[in-house]
Coordinates of C-alpha atoms in Angstrom, one line a residue:
M1 CA -4.2 -22.7 15.1
P2 CA -2.8 -20.9 18.2
I3 CA 0.3 -18.8 17.8
D4 CA 3.4 -20.0 19.6
M5 CA 4.6 -16.7 21.2
E6 CA 7.9 -18.3 22.2
F7 CA 8.6 -19.2 18.6
V8 CA 7.6 -15.7 17.4
M9 CA 9.9 -14.1 20.1
A10 CA 12.7 -16.5 19.0
L11 CA 12.4 -15.2 15.5
L12 CA 12.7 -11.6 16.5
P13 CA 16.1 -9.9 16.9
V14 CA 17.6 -9.9 20.4
R15 CA 18.9 -6.3 20.4
L16 CA 16.4 -3.5 20.8
S17 CA 18.2 -1.4 18.1
H18 CA 17.7 -4.3 15.6
R19 CA 14.1 -4.5 16.5
L20 CA 13.8 -0.7 16.1
T21 CA 15.3 -0.9 12.6
L22 CA 13.2 -3.9 11.6
G23 CA 10.1 -2.2 13.0
S24 CA 10.8 1.0 11.0
V25 CA 11.3 -1.0 7.8
L26 CA 8.1 -3.0 8.4
L27 CA 6.1 0.1 9.3
L28 CA 7.3 1.7 6.0
L29 CA 6.4 -1.4 4.1
F30 CA 3.0 -1.8 5.7
T31 CA 2.2 1.9 5.2
A32 CA 3.0 1.5 1.5
L33 CA 0.8 -1.5 1.3
A34 CA -2.0 0.2 3.2
V35 CA -1.9 3.3 1.0
F36 CA -1.9 1.1 -2.1
A37 CA -4.8 -1.0 -0.8
V38 CA -6.8 2.0 0.2
M39 CA -6.2 3.7 -3.1
T40 CA -6.9 0.5 -5.0
L41 CA -10.0 -0.5 -3.1
R42 CA -11.4 2.8 -2.1
G43 CA -9.7 5.7 -3.9
Q44 CA -9.5 4.4 -7.5
P45 CA -13.2 3.4 -7.7
K46 CA -14.2 6.8 -6.5
V47 CA -11.8 8.5 -9.0
V48 CA -13.1 6.3 -11.7
E49 CA -16.6 7.1 -10.7
A50 CA -15.7 10.8 -10.8
S51 CA -14.1 10.4 -14.2
S52 CA -17.1 8.6 -15.5
A53 CA -19.3 11.4 -14.1
L54 CA -17.1 14.0 -15.8
I55 CA -17.4 12.0 -19.1
E56 CA -21.2 11.9 -18.7
Q57 CA -21.2 15.7 -18.0
T58 CA -19.2 16.3 -21.2
G59 CA -21.5 14.1 -23.2
S60 CA -24.6 15.8 -21.7
A61 CA -23.1 19.2 -22.5
I62 CA -22.6 18.1 -26.1
V63 CA -26.2 16.9 -26.2
R64 CA -27.4 20.1 -24.7
Q65 CA -25.5 22.3 -27.2
L66 CA -26.8 20.2 -30.1
A67 CA -30.3 20.4 -28.6
L68 CA -30.0 24.2 -28.5
Q69 CA -29.0 24.3 -32.2
L70 CA -31.9 22.0 -33.1
A71 CA -34.2 24.0 -30.9
G72 CA -33.3 27.1 -32.9
I73 CA -34.2 25.3 -36.1
E74 CA -37.4 24.0 -34.5
G75 CA -38.3 27.5 -33.4
V76 CA -37.8 28.9 -36.9
T77 CA -39.9 26.1 -38.5
A78 CA -42.7 26.5 -35.9
S79 CA -42.7 30.2 -36.4
M80 CA -43.1 29.8 -40.1
A81 CA -46.0 27.3 -39.6
H82 CA -47.7 29.6 -37.1
L83 CA -47.3 32.5 -39.6
L84 CA -48.9 30.4 -42.4
E85 CA -52.0 29.7 -40.2
G86 CA -52.9 33.4 -40.3
L87 CA -51.2 34.5 -43.5
P88 CA -53.5 35.1 -46.5
K89 CA -53.2 32.7 -49.4
E90 CA -51.5 35.2 -51.7
Q91 CA -48.4 34.0 -53.7
A92 CA -46.8 37.5 -53.7
L93 CA -47.2 37.8 -49.9
V94 CA -45.7 34.4 -49.3
M95 CA -42.8 35.0 -51.7
A96 CA -42.0 38.3 -49.9
T97 CA -42.4 37.0 -46.3
L98 CA -41.1 33.4 -46.1
P99 CA -37.5 33.9 -47.4
K100 CA -36.7 36.3 -44.5
V101 CA -38.0 33.8 -42.0
I102 CA -36.1 30.8 -43.6
D103 CA -32.8 32.8 -44.0
H104 CA -32.7 33.4 -40.2
E105 CA -30.2 36.2 -40.6
G106 CA -28.0 34.3 -42.9
D107 CA -27.6 31.1 -40.9
K108 CA -25.3 28.9 -43.0
A109 CA -26.5 25.8 -41.2
I110 CA -29.9 26.2 -42.8
A111 CA -29.7 24.7 -46.3
G112 CA -33.2 25.7 -47.3
G113 CA -36.9 25.6 -46.3
G114 CA -40.4 26.3 -47.4
I115 CA -44.1 25.3 -47.1
W116 CA -45.8 22.3 -48.6
P117 CA -49.5 22.7 -48.8
E118 CA -52.0 19.9 -49.1
P119 CA -53.5 19.4 -52.6
N120 CA -55.9 22.3 -53.5
A121 CA -55.3 23.8 -50.1
F122 CA -53.4 26.9 -51.3
T123 CA -54.8 27.3 -54.8
P124 CA -58.0 25.5 -55.6
G125 CA -57.5 23.1 -58.4
V126 CA -53.7 23.0 -58.0
E127 CA -52.4 19.7 -56.4
R128 CA -48.8 20.8 -56.0
R129 CA -48.2 24.3 -54.8
S130 CA -45.1 24.4 -52.7
F131 CA -42.8 27.3 -52.0
F132 CA -39.2 26.2 -51.4
W133 CA -36.0 28.2 -51.2
A134 CA -32.5 26.6 -51.2
R135 CA -29.2 28.2 -50.2
S136 CA -26.8 28.4 -53.0
D137 CA -23.0 28.1 -52.7
A138 CA -22.8 31.9 -52.8
G139 CA -24.9 32.1 -49.6
P140 CA -28.3 33.7 -50.5
L141 CA -31.5 31.8 -50.7
A142 CA -32.9 31.0 -54.2
F143 CA -36.5 29.9 -55.0
S144 CA -36.9 26.4 -56.5
D145 CA -40.1 25.3 -58.2
D146 CA -38.8 21.8 -59.1
Y147 CA -41.1 20.0 -56.6
N148 CA -44.2 21.5 -58.4
A149 CA -43.2 20.2 -61.9
A150 CA -45.8 18.0 -63.6
G151 CA -43.3 15.2 -64.2
S152 CA -41.9 15.1 -60.6
A153 CA -42.8 12.5 -58.0
G154 CA -44.4 15.1 -55.8
Y155 CA -43.9 15.6 -52.1
H156 CA -47.1 14.3 -50.6
H157 CA -45.8 10.8 -50.2
E158 CA -42.4 11.7 -48.7
A159 CA -41.7 10.3 -45.2
W160 CA -41.1 13.8 -43.7
Y161 CA -44.5 14.9 -45.0
T162 CA -46.6 11.9 -44.1
G163 CA -45.0 11.7 -40.6
A164 CA -45.7 15.4 -39.9
R165 CA -49.3 14.9 -41.0
N166 CA -50.0 12.8 -37.9
S167 CA -47.8 14.8 -35.5
A168 CA -49.0 17.3 -32.9
P169 CA -49.5 20.9 -34.2
G170 CA -46.4 23.1 -33.6
R171 CA -44.1 20.1 -33.0
C172 CA -41.1 19.4 -35.1
L173 CA -40.6 16.0 -36.6
W174 CA -37.0 15.3 -37.6
S175 CA -36.5 13.2 -40.7
E176 CA -33.9 10.5 -41.2
A177 CA -30.6 11.9 -42.4
Y178 CA -30.1 12.0 -46.1
Q179 CA -27.5 13.2 -48.6
D180 CA -28.4 16.2 -50.7
P181 CA -28.3 15.0 -54.3
V182 CA -26.7 18.2 -55.5
T183 CA -24.2 19.1 -52.7
Q184 CA -23.7 15.6 -51.3
V185 CA -23.9 17.1 -47.9
P186 CA -25.7 15.1 -45.2
M187 CA -28.9 16.8 -44.2
T188 CA -32.0 16.4 -42.1
T189 CA -35.3 18.1 -42.2
C190 CA -37.5 19.6 -39.4
S191 CA -41.2 19.3 -40.4
V192 CA -43.9 21.2 -38.5
P193 CA -47.6 20.8 -39.5
Y194 CA -49.9 23.8 -39.7
R195 CA -53.7 24.1 -39.8
Q196 CA -56.1 26.4 -41.5
D197 CA -59.8 26.6 -40.7
G198 CA -59.2 23.8 -38.1
A199 CA -58.0 21.2 -40.6
F200 CA -54.5 20.0 -41.6
A201 CA -53.3 22.4 -44.4
G202 CA -49.7 21.5 -45.0
V203 CA -46.2 21.3 -43.6
A204 CA -43.5 23.9 -43.0
T205 CA -39.9 22.6 -43.3
I206 CA -36.4 23.7 -42.6
D207 CA -33.4 21.7 -44.0
L208 CA -30.4 21.5 -41.7
R209 CA -26.9 20.9 -42.9
L210 CA -25.0 18.3 -40.9
D211 CA -21.5 19.4 -41.9
D212 CA -21.4 21.9 -39.0
L213 CA -22.5 19.0 -36.8
A214 CA -19.4 17.1 -37.9
R215 CA -17.1 20.0 -37.0
F216 CA -18.8 20.5 -33.7
L217 CA -18.5 16.8 -32.7
K218 CA -14.9 16.7 -33.9
E219 CA -14.0 19.6 -31.6
Q220 CA -16.0 18.4 -28.6
G221 CA -14.9 14.7 -28.9
A222 CA -11.3 15.7 -28.4
V223 CA -12.1 17.2 -25.0
T224 CA -11.8 13.7 -23.4
G225 CA -8.9 12.6 -25.5
G226 CA -11.1 10.5 -27.8
Y227 CA -13.7 11.2 -30.3
A228 CA -17.5 11.6 -30.7
F229 CA -20.0 10.3 -33.3
A230 CA -23.7 10.8 -34.0
L231 CA -26.5 8.6 -35.3
D232 CA -30.0 9.5 -36.3
Q233 CA -33.1 7.7 -35.1
A234 CA -32.8 5.1 -37.9
G235 CA -29.2 4.3 -37.1
N236 CA -27.7 6.3 -40.0
V237 CA -24.3 7.7 -39.3
L238 CA -24.6 11.5 -39.0
Y239 CA -20.9 11.7 -38.2
F240 CA -18.2 9.2 -37.5
P241 CA -14.5 10.1 -37.9
D242 CA -13.0 8.9 -41.2
A243 CA -16.2 7.0 -42.1
Q244 CA -17.0 6.8 -45.8
A245 CA -20.5 7.6 -46.8
G246 CA -22.6 5.0 -48.7
G247 CA -22.7 5.0 -52.4
G248 CA -25.6 6.3 -54.6
G249 CA -26.5 9.1 -52.2
Q250 CA -27.4 6.7 -49.4
M251 CA -26.4 7.4 -45.8
L252 CA -24.0 4.9 -44.2
S253 CA -25.7 2.9 -41.4
F254 CA -23.9 2.0 -38.2
D255 CA -24.6 -1.7 -38.8
A256 CA -22.7 -1.4 -42.1
L257 CA -20.0 0.5 -40.4
S258 CA -19.6 -2.2 -37.7
K259 CA -19.2 -4.8 -40.4
Q260 CA -16.5 -2.8 -42.0
Q261 CA -14.8 -2.3 -38.6
P262 CA -15.7 -5.4 -36.4
W263 CA -14.4 -3.8 -33.2
L264 CA -17.6 -1.7 -33.3
L265 CA -19.9 -4.8 -33.1
P266 CA -20.3 -4.5 -29.3
V267 CA -21.4 -0.9 -29.8
A268 CA -23.9 -2.0 -32.5
E269 CA -25.3 -4.7 -30.1
A270 CA -25.7 -2.1 -27.4
L271 CA -27.5 0.3 -29.8
A272 CA -29.9 -2.5 -30.8
K273 CA -31.2 -2.8 -27.3
P274 CA -33.9 -0.4 -26.0
A275 CA -32.3 2.7 -24.4
P276 CA -33.4 3.4 -20.8
T277 CA -35.1 6.7 -20.5
G278 CA -32.8 9.4 -19.2
Q279 CA -29.9 7.0 -18.7
V280 CA -26.5 6.9 -20.2
R281 CA -25.4 3.5 -21.7
S282 CA -21.7 2.7 -21.3
L283 CA -19.6 -0.2 -22.5
D284 CA -15.9 -0.9 -22.5
L285 CA -13.9 -1.9 -25.6
D286 CA -10.8 -4.1 -25.2
E287 CA -9.3 -2.2 -28.1
D288 CA -10.6 0.7 -30.1
G289 CA -9.6 0.5 -33.7
R290 CA -9.1 4.3 -34.0
L291 CA -7.4 4.8 -30.6
Q292 CA -5.4 1.5 -30.7
E293 CA -6.1 1.1 -27.0
A294 CA -8.9 0.1 -24.6
A295 CA -11.7 2.7 -24.5
R296 CA -15.0 3.4 -22.9
V297 CA -18.0 4.2 -25.1
S298 CA -20.8 6.4 -23.6
L299 CA -24.1 6.6 -25.5
F300 CA -26.4 9.6 -25.0
S301 CA -30.0 9.9 -26.3
M302 CA -31.2 13.3 -27.6
P303 CA -34.9 13.8 -26.7
G304 CA -37.1 15.1 -29.5
S305 CA -34.8 14.2 -32.4
G306 CA -34.2 10.6 -31.4
W307 CA -30.5 11.0 -32.2
T308 CA -27.8 9.1 -30.4
I309 CA -24.5 10.8 -29.5
G310 CA -21.5 8.5 -28.8
L311 CA -18.5 9.7 -26.8
V312 CA -15.5 7.5 -26.9
T313 CA -12.9 8.0 -24.1
P314 CA -9.5 6.2 -23.8
E315 CA -9.6 3.9 -20.8
Q316 CA -6.4 5.6 -19.6
K317 CA -8.4 8.8 -19.2
V318 CA -10.9 7.0 -17.0
T319 CA -8.6 4.9 -14.8
G320 CA -5.3 6.7 -15.5
L321 CA -6.1 9.5 -13.1
A322 CA -6.6 7.0 -10.3
R323 CA -3.4 5.2 -11.0
A324 CA -1.5 8.5 -11.3
M325 CA -2.9 9.7 -8.0
T326 CA -1.9 6.4 -6.4
T327 CA 1.6 6.7 -7.8
E328 CA 2.0 10.3 -6.8
I329 CA 0.7 9.7 -3.3
L330 CA 3.2 6.8 -2.9
L331 CA 6.0 8.8 -4.4
F332 CA 5.3 11.7 -2.0
L333 CA 4.2 9.9 1.1
L334 CA 6.8 7.1 1.3
P335 CA 9.9 9.4 1.1
L336 CA 8.3 11.7 3.7
L337 CA 7.4 8.7 5.9
A338 CA 10.9 7.3 5.4
L339 CA 12.4 10.6 6.5
L340 CA 10.2 10.8 9.6
L341 CA 11.1 7.1 10.5
F342 CA 14.8 7.9 10.0
F343 CA 14.6 10.8 12.5
A344 CA 12.6 8.5 14.9
W345 CA 15.2 5.8 14.4
L346 CA 18.0 8.3 15.2
A347 CA 16.2 9.3 18.4
G348 CA 15.6 5.7 19.3
H349 CA 19.2 4.8 18.6
K350 CA 20.4 7.6 20.8
L351 CA 18.0 6.5 23.5
I352 CA 19.2 2.9 23.2
A353 CA 22.8 4.1 23.4
Q354 CA 22.1 5.8 26.7
L355 CA 20.4 2.7 28.0
E356 CA 23.4 0.6 26.9
E357 CA 25.7 3.1 28.7
T358 CA 23.6 2.9 31.8
T359 CA 23.7 -0.9 31.6
R360 CA 27.5 -1.0 31.3
Q361 CA 27.7 1.3 34.4
I362 CA 25.4 -1.0 36.3
D363 CA 27.5 -4.0 35.3
A364 CA 30.7 -2.2 36.3
L365 CA 29.2 -1.4 39.7
G366 CA 28.1 -5.0 40.1
S367 CA 31.5 -6.4 39.2
G368 CA 33.4 -3.9 41.3
Q369 CA 35.2 -2.3 38.4
A370 CA 33.7 1.1 38.6
S371 CA 36.0 4.0 39.5
D372 CA 35.5 6.2 42.5
N373 CA 34.3 9.2 40.6
A374 CA 32.6 7.3 37.7
E375 CA 29.2 8.9 37.1
L376 CA 26.7 8.9 34.2
H377 CA 26.2 12.3 32.5
V378 CA 22.6 13.4 33.0
A379 CA 21.6 15.8 30.1
R380 CA 17.8 15.2 30.0
A381 CA 15.0 15.6 32.4
D382 CA 12.8 12.7 31.2
E383 CA 12.6 9.1 32.4
I384 CA 16.0 8.2 31.0
G385 CA 17.6 11.1 32.9
A386 CA 15.8 10.0 36.1
L387 CA 17.2 6.4 35.5
R388 CA 20.7 7.6 35.0
A389 CA 20.5 9.9 38.1
A390 CA 19.2 6.9 40.1
V391 CA 22.1 4.8 38.9
N392 CA 24.5 7.6 40.0
R393 CA 22.9 7.7 43.5
Y394 CA 23.0 4.0 43.8
A395 CA 26.7 3.9 42.7
G396 CA 27.5 6.7 45.3
Q397 CA 25.8 4.8 48.1
L398 CA 27.5 1.6 47.1
R399 CA 31.0 3.3 47.0
Q400 CA 30.3 4.7 50.5
M401 CA 29.3 1.3 51.8
L402 CA 32.4 -0.4 50.3
Q403 CA 34.6 2.3 51.7
K404 CA 33.0 1.8 55.2
I405 CA 33.5 -2.0 54.8
A406 CA 37.1 -1.5 53.8
S407 CA 37.7 0.8 56.9
E408 CA 36.1 -1.7 59.2
A409 CA 38.1 -4.5 57.6
R410 CA 41.4 -2.7 58.3
Q411 CA 40.3 -2.2 61.9
L412 CA 39.5 -5.9 62.2
Q413 CA 42.8 -6.7 60.6
N414 CA 44.7 -4.7 63.2
E415 CA 42.7 -6.3 66.0
A416 CA 43.5 -9.7 64.6
A417 CA 47.2 -8.9 64.5
R418 CA 47.0 -7.9 68.2
L419 CA 45.2 -11.0 69.1
G420 CA 47.7 -13.0 67.2
Q421 CA 50.5 -11.4 69.1
L422 CA 48.8 -12.0 72.5
S423 CA 48.2 -15.7 71.5
S424 CA 51.9 -16.0 70.6
T425 CA 52.9 -14.6 74.1
L426 CA 50.5 -17.0 75.9
A427 CA 51.9 -19.9 73.9
Q428 CA 55.4 -19.0 75.0
R429 CA 54.4 -18.7 78.6
A430 CA 52.7 -22.0 78.5
E431 CA 55.7 -23.7 77.0
Q432 CA 58.0 -22.2 79.7
Q433 CA 55.6 -23.5 82.4
R434 CA 55.6 -26.9 80.9
Q435 CA 59.4 -27.1 80.9
E436 CA 59.4 -26.0 84.6
N437 CA 56.9 -28.7 85.5
T438 CA 59.0 -31.3 83.7
Q439 CA 62.1 -30.3 85.7
L440 CA 60.1 -30.5 88.9
A441 CA 58.8 -33.9 88.1
T442 CA 62.3 -35.1 87.5
A443 CA 63.5 -33.7 90.8
I444 CA 60.6 -35.5 92.7
T445 CA 61.5 -38.8 91.0
E446 CA 65.1 -38.4 92.1
M447 CA 64.1 -37.6 95.6
S448 CA 61.8 -40.7 95.7
S449 CA 64.7 -42.9 94.7
S450 CA 66.9 -41.5 97.4
A451 CA 64.3 -42.1 100.0
L452 CA 64.0 -45.7 99.0
E453 CA 67.7 -46.2 99.3
V454 CA 67.7 -44.6 102.7
A455 CA 64.9 -46.9 103.9
Q456 CA 66.8 -50.0 102.7
N457 CA 69.9 -48.9 104.5
T458 CA 68.1 -48.1 107.8
N459 CA 68.8 -51.4 109.4
N460 CA 72.4 -51.2 108.7
C461 CA 73.1 -48.0 110.1
A462 CA 70.9 -46.3 112.7
D463 CA 72.9 -43.2 112.6
T464 CA 72.5 -43.3 109.0
A465 CA 68.8 -43.9 109.5
R466 CA 68.3 -41.0 111.7
Q467 CA 70.2 -38.9 109.4
S468 CA 68.2 -40.3 106.6
L469 CA 65.1 -39.8 108.6
V470 CA 66.0 -36.2 109.1
V471 CA 66.8 -35.9 105.5
V472 CA 63.6 -37.7 104.7
Q473 CA 61.6 -35.4 106.9
E474 CA 63.2 -32.4 105.3
G475 CA 62.6 -33.9 101.9
Q476 CA 59.0 -34.6 102.9
H477 CA 58.6 -31.0 103.8
K478 CA 60.1 -30.1 100.4
V479 CA 57.8 -32.6 98.8
D480 CA 54.8 -31.1 100.5
A481 CA 55.9 -27.7 99.5
N482 CA 56.6 -28.8 96.1
S483 CA 53.3 -30.7 96.0
Q484 CA 51.5 -27.6 96.9
S485 CA 53.4 -25.7 94.2
I486 CA 52.6 -28.4 91.7
Q487 CA 48.9 -28.3 92.6
Q488 CA 48.9 -24.5 92.3
L489 CA 50.8 -24.7 89.1
S490 CA 48.4 -27.4 87.8
A491 CA 45.5 -25.1 88.6
E492 CA 47.2 -22.3 86.8
M493 CA 48.0 -24.5 83.8
A494 CA 44.4 -25.7 83.7
E495 CA 43.2 -22.1 83.8
A496 CA 45.8 -21.2 81.1
A497 CA 44.6 -24.2 79.0
A498 CA 41.0 -22.9 79.3
V499 CA 42.1 -19.5 78.3
I500 CA 44.1 -20.9 75.4
Q501 CA 41.2 -23.0 74.3
R502 CA 38.9 -19.9 74.4
L503 CA 41.6 -17.9 72.5
E504 CA 41.8 -20.7 69.9
Q505 CA 38.0 -20.5 69.4
D506 CA 38.1 -16.8 69.2
S507 CA 41.1 -17.0 66.8
Q508 CA 39.2 -19.3 64.6
Q509 CA 36.2 -16.9 64.5
V510 CA 38.5 -14.0 63.9
G511 CA 40.3 -16.0 61.2
A512 CA 37.0 -16.6 59.4
V513 CA 36.1 -12.9 59.7
L514 CA 39.6 -12.0 58.5
D515 CA 39.2 -14.3 55.5
V516 CA 36.0 -12.5 54.6
I517 CA 37.7 -9.1 55.2
K518 CA 40.7 -10.1 53.2
A519 CA 38.5 -11.2 50.3
I520 CA 36.6 -7.9 50.4
S521 CA 39.9 -6.0 50.6
E522 CA 41.4 -7.9 47.8
H523 CA 38.3 -7.3 45.7
W524 CA 38.3 -3.6 46.5
R525 CA 42.0 -3.2 45.8
T526 CA 41.6 -5.0 42.5
S527 CA 38.6 -2.8 41.5
R528 CA 40.7 0.3 42.3

């Protein structure tokens, strides 16, 4: 639909100052909306992405540190297996050599270790001939021969043994987590096969305590404001905050834990799906039961061991930084922009005030109310100053023109007065001439009457006739003289009438000019 510009212009304020104020407010509002939109649509996703990357880096760092610890255990176990491949099958030599390797300079994380030969592989005719040392509560390793007892179940059918039988030489196979029946401490075992004379001869093992793992994950999980947990390759819980271990020496599975705490079901479903190689799986929980708020769960896979490390981060830590940045930018930018707009509004208001003063001066000049010395003050060298200077020049030229008109009007007024006086004199002379002509006409009429009477009385008295004739002749001479005088006077009167008529026309024109001059004079005197 086309925009009606007249309607839009009708809605806008009439005064420029009002438009300036409205424009400043709208600019501030639109800037706030633009900043909010940019931060929401562009900034926040990038900050969230950066926060997610930081969480992944934290999780990867935890995985790397755990991998280093496990690598140390794998190295000790592999060293022991390699040693057995060249070590003579002498009990005294094994008893003297292996404890030093297993102890690993008093590493408390190592719960024990030993070798587990194949039946008849170490001593012919002896099916069970293992050498195992366990760390006591006091700290040193102690030899244990329980696995070789005749009434024991043996070790050749244990999962950690059968699994290592088929693994590559020198490679550690980590067992499922289990609870030590004596100490009730969660443990896992690194099993490395060794060969003698080219054939599988047994397994070297190191038992790793997982209580240090719990302390490590508790410290590292707090880095992101949440917590961390660990699962083995079978889904057993190596560590989860406040989780209770299963009864009867059994490890607690994550499936069982999710049934105890249903808010973990989405995590259990994610763990049940195949993990992409080298990728971090992430999911969002609407409310974490431990944190009592929305959280993001990041799942990391540990290569080699098959463990899964979970890092739970409050959603506020992920998106809170983006919101905080948006708020801080708005709190900093809007007051600064408002201050800049205020200064701009002051400058615009001052500019508008000078324009209004210039407008009033122009109106005063147009209405004739400006004083003789009224000039605008020019204090700036920009376009406004040039405009005010031009108005001053225009006002000066207009005053000079009005003064010249007033001077010429006074001269015309004086000339009109003189013409009026001359016209009055001519009118008086014309009136006097008219009176003389009237008297002359009366005298001629009387003379004509006398001549008629003389003619009627001619027959009666010749003397009288002659006398009358003489009188008539004299009168005729007077009449002729008077007739000539009358004709001359008539010519003069006609000439005077023409002059009077021309004077009357000139007087009318002068009167019209005088009216204009009087109006201009009155306007000028009023303006002064």
